[in-house]
Short mmCIF file of C-alpha atoms in Angstrom, two decimals:
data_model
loop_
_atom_site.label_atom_id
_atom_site.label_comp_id
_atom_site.label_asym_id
_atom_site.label_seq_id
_atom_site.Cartn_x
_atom_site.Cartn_y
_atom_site.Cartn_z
CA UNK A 1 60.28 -13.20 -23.51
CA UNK A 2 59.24 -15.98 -21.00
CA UNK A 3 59.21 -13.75 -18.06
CA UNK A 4 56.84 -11.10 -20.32
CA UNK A 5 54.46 -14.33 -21.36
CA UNK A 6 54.47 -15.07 -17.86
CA UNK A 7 53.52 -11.31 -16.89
CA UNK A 8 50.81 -11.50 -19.22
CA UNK A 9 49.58 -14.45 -18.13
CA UNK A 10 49.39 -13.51 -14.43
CA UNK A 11 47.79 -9.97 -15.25
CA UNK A 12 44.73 -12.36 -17.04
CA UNK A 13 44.56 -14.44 -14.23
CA UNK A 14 44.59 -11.37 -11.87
CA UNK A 15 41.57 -9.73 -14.38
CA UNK A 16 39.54 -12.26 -14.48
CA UNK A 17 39.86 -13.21 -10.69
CA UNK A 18 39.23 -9.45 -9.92
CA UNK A 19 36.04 -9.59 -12.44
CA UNK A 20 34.65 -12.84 -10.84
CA UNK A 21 34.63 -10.87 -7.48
CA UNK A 22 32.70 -8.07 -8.74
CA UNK A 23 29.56 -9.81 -10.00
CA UNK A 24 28.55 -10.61 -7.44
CA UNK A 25 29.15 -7.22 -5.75
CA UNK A 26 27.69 -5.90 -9.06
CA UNK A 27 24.58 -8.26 -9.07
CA UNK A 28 23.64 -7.48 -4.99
CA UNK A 29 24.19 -3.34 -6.28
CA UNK A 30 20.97 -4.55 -8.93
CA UNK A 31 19.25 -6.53 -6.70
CA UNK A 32 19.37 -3.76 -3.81
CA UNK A 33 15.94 -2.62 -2.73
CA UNK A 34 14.93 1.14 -3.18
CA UNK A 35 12.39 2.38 -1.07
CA UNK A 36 9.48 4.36 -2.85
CA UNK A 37 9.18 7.76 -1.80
CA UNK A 38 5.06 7.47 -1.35
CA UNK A 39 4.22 3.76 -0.49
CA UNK A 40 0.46 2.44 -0.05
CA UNK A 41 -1.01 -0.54 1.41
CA UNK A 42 -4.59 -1.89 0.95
CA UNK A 43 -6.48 -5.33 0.33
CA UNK A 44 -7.85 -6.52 -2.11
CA UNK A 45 -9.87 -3.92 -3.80
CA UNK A 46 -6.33 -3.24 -5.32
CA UNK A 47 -5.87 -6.23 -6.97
CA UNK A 48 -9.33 -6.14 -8.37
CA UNK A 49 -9.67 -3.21 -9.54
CA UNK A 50 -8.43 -0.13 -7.76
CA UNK A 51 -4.67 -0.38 -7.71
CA UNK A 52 -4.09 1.06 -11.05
CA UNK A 53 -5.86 4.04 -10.46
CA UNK A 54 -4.08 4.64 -6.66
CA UNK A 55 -1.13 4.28 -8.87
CA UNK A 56 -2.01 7.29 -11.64
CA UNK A 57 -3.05 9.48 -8.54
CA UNK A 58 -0.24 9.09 -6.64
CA UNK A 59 2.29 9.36 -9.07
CA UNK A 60 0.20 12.60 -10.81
CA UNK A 61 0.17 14.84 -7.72
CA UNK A 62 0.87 17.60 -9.18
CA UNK A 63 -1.68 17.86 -12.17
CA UNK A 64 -4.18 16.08 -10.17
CA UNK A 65 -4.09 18.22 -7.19
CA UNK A 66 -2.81 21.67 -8.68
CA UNK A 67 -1.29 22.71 -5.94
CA UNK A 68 -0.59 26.53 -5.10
CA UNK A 69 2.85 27.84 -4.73
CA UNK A 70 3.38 27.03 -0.94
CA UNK A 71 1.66 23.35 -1.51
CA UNK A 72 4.20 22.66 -4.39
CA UNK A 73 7.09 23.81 -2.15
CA UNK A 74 6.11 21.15 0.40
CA UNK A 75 5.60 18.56 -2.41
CA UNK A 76 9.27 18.71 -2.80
CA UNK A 77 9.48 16.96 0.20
CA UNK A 78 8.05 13.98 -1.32
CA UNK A 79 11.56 13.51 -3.10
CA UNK A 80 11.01 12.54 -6.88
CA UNK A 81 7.61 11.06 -5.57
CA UNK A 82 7.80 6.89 -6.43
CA UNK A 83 5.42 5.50 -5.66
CA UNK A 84 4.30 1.93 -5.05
CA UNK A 85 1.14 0.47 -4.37
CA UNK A 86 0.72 -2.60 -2.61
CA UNK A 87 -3.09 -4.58 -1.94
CA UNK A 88 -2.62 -8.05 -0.22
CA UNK A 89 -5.75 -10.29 -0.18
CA UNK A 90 -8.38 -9.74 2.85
CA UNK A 91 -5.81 -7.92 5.12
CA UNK A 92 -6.17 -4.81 7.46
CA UNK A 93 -5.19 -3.24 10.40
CA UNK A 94 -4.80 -6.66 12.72
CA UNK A 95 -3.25 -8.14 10.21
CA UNK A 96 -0.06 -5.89 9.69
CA UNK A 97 0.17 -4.84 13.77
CA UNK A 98 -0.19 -8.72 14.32
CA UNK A 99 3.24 -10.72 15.31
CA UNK A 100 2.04 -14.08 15.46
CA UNK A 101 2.09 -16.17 13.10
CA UNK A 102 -1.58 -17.05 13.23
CA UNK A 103 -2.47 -12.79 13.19
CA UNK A 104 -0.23 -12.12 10.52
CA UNK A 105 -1.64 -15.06 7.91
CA UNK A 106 -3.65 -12.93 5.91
CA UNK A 107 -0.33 -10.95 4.39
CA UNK A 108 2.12 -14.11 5.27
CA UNK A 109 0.35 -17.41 4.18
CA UNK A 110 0.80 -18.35 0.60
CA UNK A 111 -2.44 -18.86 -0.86
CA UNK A 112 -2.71 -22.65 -1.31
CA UNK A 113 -4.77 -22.42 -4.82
CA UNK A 114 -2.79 -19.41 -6.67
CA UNK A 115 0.56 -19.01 -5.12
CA UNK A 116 0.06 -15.48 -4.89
CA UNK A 117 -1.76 -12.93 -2.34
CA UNK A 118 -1.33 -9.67 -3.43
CA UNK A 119 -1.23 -6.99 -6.25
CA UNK A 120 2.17 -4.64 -6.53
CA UNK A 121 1.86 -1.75 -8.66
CA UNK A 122 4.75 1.04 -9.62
CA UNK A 123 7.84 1.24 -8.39
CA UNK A 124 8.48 -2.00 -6.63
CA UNK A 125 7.44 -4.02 -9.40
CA UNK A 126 8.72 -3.85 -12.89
CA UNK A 127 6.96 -6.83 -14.16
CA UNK A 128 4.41 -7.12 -16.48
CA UNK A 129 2.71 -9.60 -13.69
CA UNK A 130 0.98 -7.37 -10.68
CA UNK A 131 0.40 -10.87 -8.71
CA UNK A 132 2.48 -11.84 -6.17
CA UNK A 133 3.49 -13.25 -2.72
CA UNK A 134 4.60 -11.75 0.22
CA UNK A 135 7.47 -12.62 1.22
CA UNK A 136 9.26 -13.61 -2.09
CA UNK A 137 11.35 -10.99 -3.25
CA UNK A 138 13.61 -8.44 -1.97
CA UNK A 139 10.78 -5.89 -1.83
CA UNK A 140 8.36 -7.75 0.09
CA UNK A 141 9.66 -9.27 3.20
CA UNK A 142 7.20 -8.01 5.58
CA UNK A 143 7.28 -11.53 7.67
CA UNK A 144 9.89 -11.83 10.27
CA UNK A 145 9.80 -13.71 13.43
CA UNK A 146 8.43 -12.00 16.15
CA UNK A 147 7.82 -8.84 13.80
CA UNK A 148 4.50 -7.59 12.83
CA UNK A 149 4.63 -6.91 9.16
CA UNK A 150 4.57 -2.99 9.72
CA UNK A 151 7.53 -3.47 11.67
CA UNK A 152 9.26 -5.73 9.42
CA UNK A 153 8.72 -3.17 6.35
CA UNK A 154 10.14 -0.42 8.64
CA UNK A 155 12.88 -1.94 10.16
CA UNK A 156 16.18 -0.43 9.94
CA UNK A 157 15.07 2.29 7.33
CA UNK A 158 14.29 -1.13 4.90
CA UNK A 159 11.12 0.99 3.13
CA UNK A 160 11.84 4.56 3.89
CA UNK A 161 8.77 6.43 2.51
CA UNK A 162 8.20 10.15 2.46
CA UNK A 163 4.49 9.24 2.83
CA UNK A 164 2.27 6.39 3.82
CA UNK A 165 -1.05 5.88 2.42
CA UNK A 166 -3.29 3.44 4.09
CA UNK A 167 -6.89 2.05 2.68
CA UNK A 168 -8.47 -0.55 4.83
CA UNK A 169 -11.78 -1.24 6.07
CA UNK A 170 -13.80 -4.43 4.97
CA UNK A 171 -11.92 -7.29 6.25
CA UNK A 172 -12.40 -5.52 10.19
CA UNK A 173 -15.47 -3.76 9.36
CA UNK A 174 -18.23 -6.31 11.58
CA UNK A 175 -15.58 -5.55 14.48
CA UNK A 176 -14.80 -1.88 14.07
CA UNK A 177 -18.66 -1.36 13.63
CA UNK A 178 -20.07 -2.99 16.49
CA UNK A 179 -16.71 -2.41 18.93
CA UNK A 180 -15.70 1.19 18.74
CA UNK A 181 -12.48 -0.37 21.29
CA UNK A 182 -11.72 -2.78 18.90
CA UNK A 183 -11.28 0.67 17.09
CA UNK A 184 -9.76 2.28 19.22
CA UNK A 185 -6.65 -0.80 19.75
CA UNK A 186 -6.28 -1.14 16.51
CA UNK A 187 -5.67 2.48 15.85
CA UNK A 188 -3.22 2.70 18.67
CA UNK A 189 -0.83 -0.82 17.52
CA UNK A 190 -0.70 1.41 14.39
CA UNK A 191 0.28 4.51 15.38
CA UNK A 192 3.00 2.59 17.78
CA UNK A 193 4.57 0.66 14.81
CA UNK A 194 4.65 3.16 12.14
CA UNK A 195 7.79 5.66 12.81
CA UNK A 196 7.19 8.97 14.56
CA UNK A 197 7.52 11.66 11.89
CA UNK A 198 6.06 9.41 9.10
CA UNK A 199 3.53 11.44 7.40
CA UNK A 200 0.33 9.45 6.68
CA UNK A 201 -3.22 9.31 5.36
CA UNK A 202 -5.77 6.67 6.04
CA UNK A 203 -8.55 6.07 3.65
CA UNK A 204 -11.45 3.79 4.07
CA UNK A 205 -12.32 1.33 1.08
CA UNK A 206 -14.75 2.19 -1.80
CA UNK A 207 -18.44 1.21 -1.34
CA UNK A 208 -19.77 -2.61 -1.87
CA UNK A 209 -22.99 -2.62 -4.67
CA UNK A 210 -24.84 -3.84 -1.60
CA UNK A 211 -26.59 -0.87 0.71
CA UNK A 212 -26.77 -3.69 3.70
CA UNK A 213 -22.71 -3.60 3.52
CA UNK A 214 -22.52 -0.18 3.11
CA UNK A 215 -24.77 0.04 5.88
CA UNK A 216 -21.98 -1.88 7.86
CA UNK A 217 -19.12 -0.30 6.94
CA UNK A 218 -20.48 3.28 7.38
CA UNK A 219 -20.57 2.36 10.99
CA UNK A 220 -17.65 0.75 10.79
CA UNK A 221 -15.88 4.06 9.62
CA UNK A 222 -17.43 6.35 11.78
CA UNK A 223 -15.96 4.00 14.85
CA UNK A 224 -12.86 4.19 13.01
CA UNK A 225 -12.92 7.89 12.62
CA UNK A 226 -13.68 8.64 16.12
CA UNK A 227 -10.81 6.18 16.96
CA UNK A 228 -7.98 8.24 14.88
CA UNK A 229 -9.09 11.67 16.54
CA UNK A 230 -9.37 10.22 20.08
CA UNK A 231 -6.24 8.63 20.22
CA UNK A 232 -3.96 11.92 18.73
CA UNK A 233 -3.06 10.21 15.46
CA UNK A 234 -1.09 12.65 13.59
CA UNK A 235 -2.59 10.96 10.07
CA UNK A 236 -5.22 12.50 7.90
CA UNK A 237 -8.39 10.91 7.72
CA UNK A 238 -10.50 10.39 4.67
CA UNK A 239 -14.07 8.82 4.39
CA UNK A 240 -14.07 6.75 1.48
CA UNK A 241 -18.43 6.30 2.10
CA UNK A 242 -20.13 9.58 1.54
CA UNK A 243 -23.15 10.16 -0.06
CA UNK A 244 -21.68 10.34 -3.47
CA UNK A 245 -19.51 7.31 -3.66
CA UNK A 246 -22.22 5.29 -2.14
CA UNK A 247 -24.97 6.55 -5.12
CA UNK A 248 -21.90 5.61 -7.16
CA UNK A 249 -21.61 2.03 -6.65
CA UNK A 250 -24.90 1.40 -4.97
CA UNK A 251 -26.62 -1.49 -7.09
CA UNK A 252 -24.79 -0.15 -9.96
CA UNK A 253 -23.75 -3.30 -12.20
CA UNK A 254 -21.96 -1.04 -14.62
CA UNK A 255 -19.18 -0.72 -11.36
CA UNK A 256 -18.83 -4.76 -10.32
CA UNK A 257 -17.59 -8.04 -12.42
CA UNK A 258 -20.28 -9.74 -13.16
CA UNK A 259 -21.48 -13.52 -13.98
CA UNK A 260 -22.30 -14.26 -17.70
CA UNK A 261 -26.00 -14.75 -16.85
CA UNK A 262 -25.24 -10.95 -16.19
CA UNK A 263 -25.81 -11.34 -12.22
CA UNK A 264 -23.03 -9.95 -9.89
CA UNK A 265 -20.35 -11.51 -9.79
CA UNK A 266 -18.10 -9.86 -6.93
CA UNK A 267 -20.13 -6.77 -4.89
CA UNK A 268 -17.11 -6.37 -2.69
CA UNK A 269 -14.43 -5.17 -5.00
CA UNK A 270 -15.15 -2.13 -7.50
CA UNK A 271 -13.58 -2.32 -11.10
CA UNK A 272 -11.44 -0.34 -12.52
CA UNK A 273 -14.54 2.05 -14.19
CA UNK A 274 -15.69 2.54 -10.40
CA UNK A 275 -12.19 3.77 -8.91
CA UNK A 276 -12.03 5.76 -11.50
CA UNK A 277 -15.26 7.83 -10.49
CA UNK A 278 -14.38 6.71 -6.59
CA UNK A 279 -11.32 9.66 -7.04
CA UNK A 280 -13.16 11.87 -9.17
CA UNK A 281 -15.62 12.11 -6.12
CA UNK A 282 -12.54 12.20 -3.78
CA UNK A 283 -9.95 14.49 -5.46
CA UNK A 284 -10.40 17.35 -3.04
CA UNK A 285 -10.56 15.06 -0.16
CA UNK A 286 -7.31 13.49 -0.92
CA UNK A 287 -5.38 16.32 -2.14
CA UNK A 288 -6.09 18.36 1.12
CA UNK A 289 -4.86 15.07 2.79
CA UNK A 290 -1.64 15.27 1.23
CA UNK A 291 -1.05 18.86 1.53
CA UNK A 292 -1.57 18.27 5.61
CA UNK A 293 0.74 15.84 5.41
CA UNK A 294 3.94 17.07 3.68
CA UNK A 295 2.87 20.55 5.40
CA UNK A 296 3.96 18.80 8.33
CA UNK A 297 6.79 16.73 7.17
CA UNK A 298 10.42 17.47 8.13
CA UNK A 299 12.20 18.92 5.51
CA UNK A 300 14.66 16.21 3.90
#
């Protein structure tokens, strides 16, 4: 009866020894990171306004696009299409090809004031709270030592995406505008970070209310243009200034914050009424972008 007791007794302390070891196995298996099948990076026109609606496109292909029979066989290549959509502060090109720590500041510094830099929508963030930093979390640590941040987030098959989506333009527009080789490097660092049969789509930012910045940037992305064609890039380029998302936005209050006096508030960043209209103007843009893309993708 001892030697029973003592059996028991043993088989508890072998339980509960054998439990204790699988937390933590069990807590790193809900902790791992899952890489989003589409994944896109802008500034800070997501946070402020656009993110949600990048979000509802990309994760609405299908009835957004309505794609023909041939189109919806590629989409399958897309996986079951997560998506997450990622917008840190003033950031672009330089900023994730840079590997200093000085280049890299705009997606690695924590904002002194608010603690946060950018806005994660979707699949990478289940919170109720789309602000956050880079670099805290599991499914941000794009700053490593002598990385750039593209290379950090494709290290080792850490995000893994089916498709990248890129929208940058107004943090390098005075550059890209009056340097068509500023252009042309920064289009090239790109291309040489990102991996080699990574489908992708680049997409200029939606127009300021001001025509003097649009004036800018429509330079700025016809440099930038040039730059993707000359220098082979496999991604798919689409103009976010035309004629039609300019008249949009274009001293058009309706499409900005504004102050209470009823003044402007922000012309740089578009609310969420003007990305709506920004990819009613762009559907057929984008979704010929995307069909390109996973046209040319390997199959998985």
């Amino acid at each position: 009866m001892v030697r029973l007791t003592s059996m028991k007794k043993n088989s508890y302390i072998l339980a509960s020894l054998l439990l204790l070891l699988a937390l933590p196995t069990a807590a790193m298996a809900a902790n791992k990171f899952k890489s989003p099948d589409i994944l896109v990076l802008g500034d800070s026109q997501f946070t402020f306004g656009s993110g949600p609606s990048f979000l509802d496109f990309f994760q609405n292909i299908k009835s957004k696009c309505s794609p023909n029979v041939s189109q919806s066989a590629d989409l399958k290549k897309l996986a079951d299409m997560s998506v997450a959509v990622i917008g840190v502060r003033s950031s672009s090109l330089p900023s994730w090809t840079a590997r200093t720590k000085k280049g890299k500041g705009a997606i690695c510094d924590i904002d002194p004031k608010w603690k946060v830099n950018a806005g994660s929508y979707g699949t990478v963030n289940q919170t109720k709270n789309v602000y956050i930093q880079i670099g805290k979390g599991p499914q941000y640590q794009f700053c490593k030592k002598k990385m750039s941040p593209f290379e950090a987030l494709f290290v080792d098959n850490y995000y893994d995406p089916k498709l990248l989506v890129m929208s940058f333009l107004g943090n390098s527009s005075a550059g890209w505008a009056k340097y068509p080789d500023m252009a042309m490097n920064d289009v090239q660092k790109t291309m040489s970070q990102l991996p080699d049969d990574l489908p992708c789509i680049f997409m200029t930012t939606a127009p300021s209310y001001s025509k003097e910045t649009n004036d800018l940037r429509v330079r700025a992305q016809k440099n930038l243009k040039k730059a993707f064609k000359k220098s082979g890039s496999r991604c798919s380029f689409v103009e976010g200034l035309t004629p039609k998302t300019i008249a949009a936005n274009l001293g058009n209050k309706k499409h900005f914050r504004l102050k209470k006096s009823g003044a402007v508030k922000d012309p740089y960043h578009p609310n969420k009424k003007a990305a709506k209209k920004f990819f009613a103007i762009e559907r057929k843009e984008i979704c010929a972008a995307i069909f390109t893309q996973v046209s040319r993708a390997p199959n998985q």
